[in-house]
CSV table of C-alpha atoms in Angstrom, one decimal:
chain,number,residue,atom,x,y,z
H,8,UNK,CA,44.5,151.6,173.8
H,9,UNK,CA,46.5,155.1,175.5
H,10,UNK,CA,44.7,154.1,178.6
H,11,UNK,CA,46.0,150.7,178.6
H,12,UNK,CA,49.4,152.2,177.6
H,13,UNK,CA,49.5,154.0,180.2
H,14,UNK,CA,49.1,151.5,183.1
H,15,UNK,CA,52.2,149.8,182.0
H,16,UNK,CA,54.8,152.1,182.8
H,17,UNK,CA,56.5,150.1,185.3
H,18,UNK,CA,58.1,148.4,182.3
H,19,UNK,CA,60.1,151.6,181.1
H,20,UNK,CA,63.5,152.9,182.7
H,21,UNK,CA,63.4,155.9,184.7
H,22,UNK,CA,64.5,157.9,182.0
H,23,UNK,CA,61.8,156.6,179.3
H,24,UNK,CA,59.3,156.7,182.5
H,25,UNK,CA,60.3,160.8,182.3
H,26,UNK,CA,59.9,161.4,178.8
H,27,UNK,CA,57.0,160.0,178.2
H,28,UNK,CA,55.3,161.8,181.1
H,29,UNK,CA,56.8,165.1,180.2
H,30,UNK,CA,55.4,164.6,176.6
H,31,UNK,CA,51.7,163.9,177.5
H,32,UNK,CA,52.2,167.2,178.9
H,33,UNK,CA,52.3,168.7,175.7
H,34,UNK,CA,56.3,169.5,176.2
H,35,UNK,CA,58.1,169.3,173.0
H,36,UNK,CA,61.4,167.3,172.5
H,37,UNK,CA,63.5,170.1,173.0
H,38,UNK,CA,61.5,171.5,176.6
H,39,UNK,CA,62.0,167.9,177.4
H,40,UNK,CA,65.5,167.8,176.8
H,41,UNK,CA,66.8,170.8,178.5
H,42,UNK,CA,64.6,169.8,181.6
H,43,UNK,CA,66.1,166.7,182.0
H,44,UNK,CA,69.7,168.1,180.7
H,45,UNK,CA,69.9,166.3,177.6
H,46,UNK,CA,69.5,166.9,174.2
H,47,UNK,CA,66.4,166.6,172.2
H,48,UNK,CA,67.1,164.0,169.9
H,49,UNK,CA,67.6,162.3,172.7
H,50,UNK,CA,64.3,163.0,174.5
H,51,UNK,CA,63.0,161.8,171.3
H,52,UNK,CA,64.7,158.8,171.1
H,53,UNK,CA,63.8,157.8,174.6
H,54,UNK,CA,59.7,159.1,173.7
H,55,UNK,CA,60.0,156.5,170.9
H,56,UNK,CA,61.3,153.7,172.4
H,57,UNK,CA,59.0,154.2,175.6
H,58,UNK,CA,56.5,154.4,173.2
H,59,UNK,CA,57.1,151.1,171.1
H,60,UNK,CA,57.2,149.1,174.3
H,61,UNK,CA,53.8,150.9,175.8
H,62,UNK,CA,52.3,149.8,172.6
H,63,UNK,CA,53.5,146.1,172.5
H,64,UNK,CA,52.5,145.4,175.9
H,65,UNK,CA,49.3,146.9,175.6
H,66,UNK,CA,48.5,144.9,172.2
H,67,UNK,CA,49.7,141.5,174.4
H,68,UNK,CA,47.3,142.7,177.0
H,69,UNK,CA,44.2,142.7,174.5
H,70,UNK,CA,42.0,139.6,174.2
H,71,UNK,CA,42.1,138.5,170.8
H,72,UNK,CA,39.4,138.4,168.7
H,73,UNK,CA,37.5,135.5,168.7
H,74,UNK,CA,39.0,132.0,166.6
H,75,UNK,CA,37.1,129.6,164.9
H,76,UNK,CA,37.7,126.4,167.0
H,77,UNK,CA,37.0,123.8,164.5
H,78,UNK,CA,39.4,121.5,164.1
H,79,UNK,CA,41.3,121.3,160.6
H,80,UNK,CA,42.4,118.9,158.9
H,81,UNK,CA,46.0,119.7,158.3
H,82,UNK,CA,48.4,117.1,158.2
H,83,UNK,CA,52.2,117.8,159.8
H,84,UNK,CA,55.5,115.6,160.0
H,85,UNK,CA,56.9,115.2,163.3
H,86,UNK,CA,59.7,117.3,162.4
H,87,UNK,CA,57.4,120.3,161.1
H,88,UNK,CA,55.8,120.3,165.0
H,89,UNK,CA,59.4,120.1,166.3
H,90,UNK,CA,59.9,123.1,164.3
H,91,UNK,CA,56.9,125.2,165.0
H,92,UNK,CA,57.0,124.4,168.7
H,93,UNK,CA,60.3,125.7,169.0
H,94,UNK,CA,58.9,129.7,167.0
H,95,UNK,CA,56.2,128.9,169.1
H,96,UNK,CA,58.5,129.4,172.2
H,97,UNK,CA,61.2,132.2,170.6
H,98,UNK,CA,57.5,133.9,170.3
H,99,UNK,CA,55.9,133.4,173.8
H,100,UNK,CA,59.5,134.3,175.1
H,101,UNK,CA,59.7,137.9,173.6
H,102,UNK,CA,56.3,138.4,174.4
H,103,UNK,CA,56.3,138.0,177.5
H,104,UNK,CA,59.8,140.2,177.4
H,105,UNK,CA,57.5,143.1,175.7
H,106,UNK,CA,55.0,142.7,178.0
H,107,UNK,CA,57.5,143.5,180.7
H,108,UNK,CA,56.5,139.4,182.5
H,109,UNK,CA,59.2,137.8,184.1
H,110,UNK,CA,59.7,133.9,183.1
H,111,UNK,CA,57.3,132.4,185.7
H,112,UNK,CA,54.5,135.1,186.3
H,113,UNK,CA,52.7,134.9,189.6
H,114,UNK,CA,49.5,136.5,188.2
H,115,UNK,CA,47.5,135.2,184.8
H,116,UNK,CA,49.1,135.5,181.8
H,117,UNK,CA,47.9,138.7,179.2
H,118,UNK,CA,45.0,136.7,176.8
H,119,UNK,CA,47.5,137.0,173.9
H,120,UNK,CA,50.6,135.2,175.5
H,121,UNK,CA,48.1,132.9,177.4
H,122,UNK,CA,46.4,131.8,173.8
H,123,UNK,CA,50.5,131.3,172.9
H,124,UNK,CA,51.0,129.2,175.3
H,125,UNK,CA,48.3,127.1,175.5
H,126,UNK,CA,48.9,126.2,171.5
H,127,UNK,CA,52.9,125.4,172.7
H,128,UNK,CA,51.9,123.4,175.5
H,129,UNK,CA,49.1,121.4,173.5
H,130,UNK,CA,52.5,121.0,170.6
H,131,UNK,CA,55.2,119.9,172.8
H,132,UNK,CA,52.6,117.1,174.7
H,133,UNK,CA,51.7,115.8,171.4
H,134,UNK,CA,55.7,115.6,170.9
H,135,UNK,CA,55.9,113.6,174.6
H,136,UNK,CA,53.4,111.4,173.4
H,137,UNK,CA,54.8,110.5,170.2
H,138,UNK,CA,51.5,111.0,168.7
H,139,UNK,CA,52.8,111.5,164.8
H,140,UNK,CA,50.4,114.6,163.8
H,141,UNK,CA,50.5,113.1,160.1
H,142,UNK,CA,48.2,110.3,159.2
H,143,UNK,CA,49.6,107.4,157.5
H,144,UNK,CA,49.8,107.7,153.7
H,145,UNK,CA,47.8,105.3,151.8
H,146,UNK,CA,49.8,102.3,150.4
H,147,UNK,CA,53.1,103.2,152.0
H,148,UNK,CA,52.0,99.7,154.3
């Protein structure tokens, strides 16, 4: 996963960018800090953060593991798919914000965010259709 990690520094600032370079150097936070004129708690902050978002992207940027595609038999009301359609889209939002994507990417989507979106687009069409996901009780005729 480093390897991975590493091709997605374009998403870091400049600073982070630094940091992070200067520590896979083997510098420590306090070499760091006094090359870049700041302290080291504040190299280490910035290693940190630059870290977290290599690692999030890179997890988005994974293909994930392989689903069972049988269907299931699990019965929702209306407003239950309104609701999970709308996590469905706070979630494909902030990953494509971790994975550093803008809102309408040119090139494929990471196999993560594209299996996120796929499931949101296959909710909010059966909302347009009106298609209630909940079978009809029995005897309420």
């Amino acid at each position: 996963m480093l390897d991975r990690m590493d091709q997605n520094l374009s998403i870091l600032t400049e600073r982070q960018r630094q940091v992070y370079l200067l520590r896979q150097q083997n510098l420590t936070f306090v070499q760091i800090g006094a090359r870049l004129g700041t302290s080291a708690a504040s190299a280490g902050k910035a290693y940190h953060t630059a870290y977290r978002r290599l690692r999030d992207a890179a997890i988005l940027l994974e293909a994930p593991p392989r689903t069972d595609t049988r269907p299931v038999d699990f019965p929702l009301t209306r407003g239950e798919l309104e609701a999970i359609a709308g996590a469905l889209s706070l979630l494909n939002r902030e990953m494509c914000r971790k994975a550093g994507l803008s809102a309408a990417p040119s090139d494929p989507l990471p196999p993560r965010i594209a299996q996120v979106s796929a499931l949101l687009h296959r909710a909010r069409q059966a909302l347009e259709e009106g298609k209630s996901p909940m079978p009809p009780r029995k005897g309420a005729e």
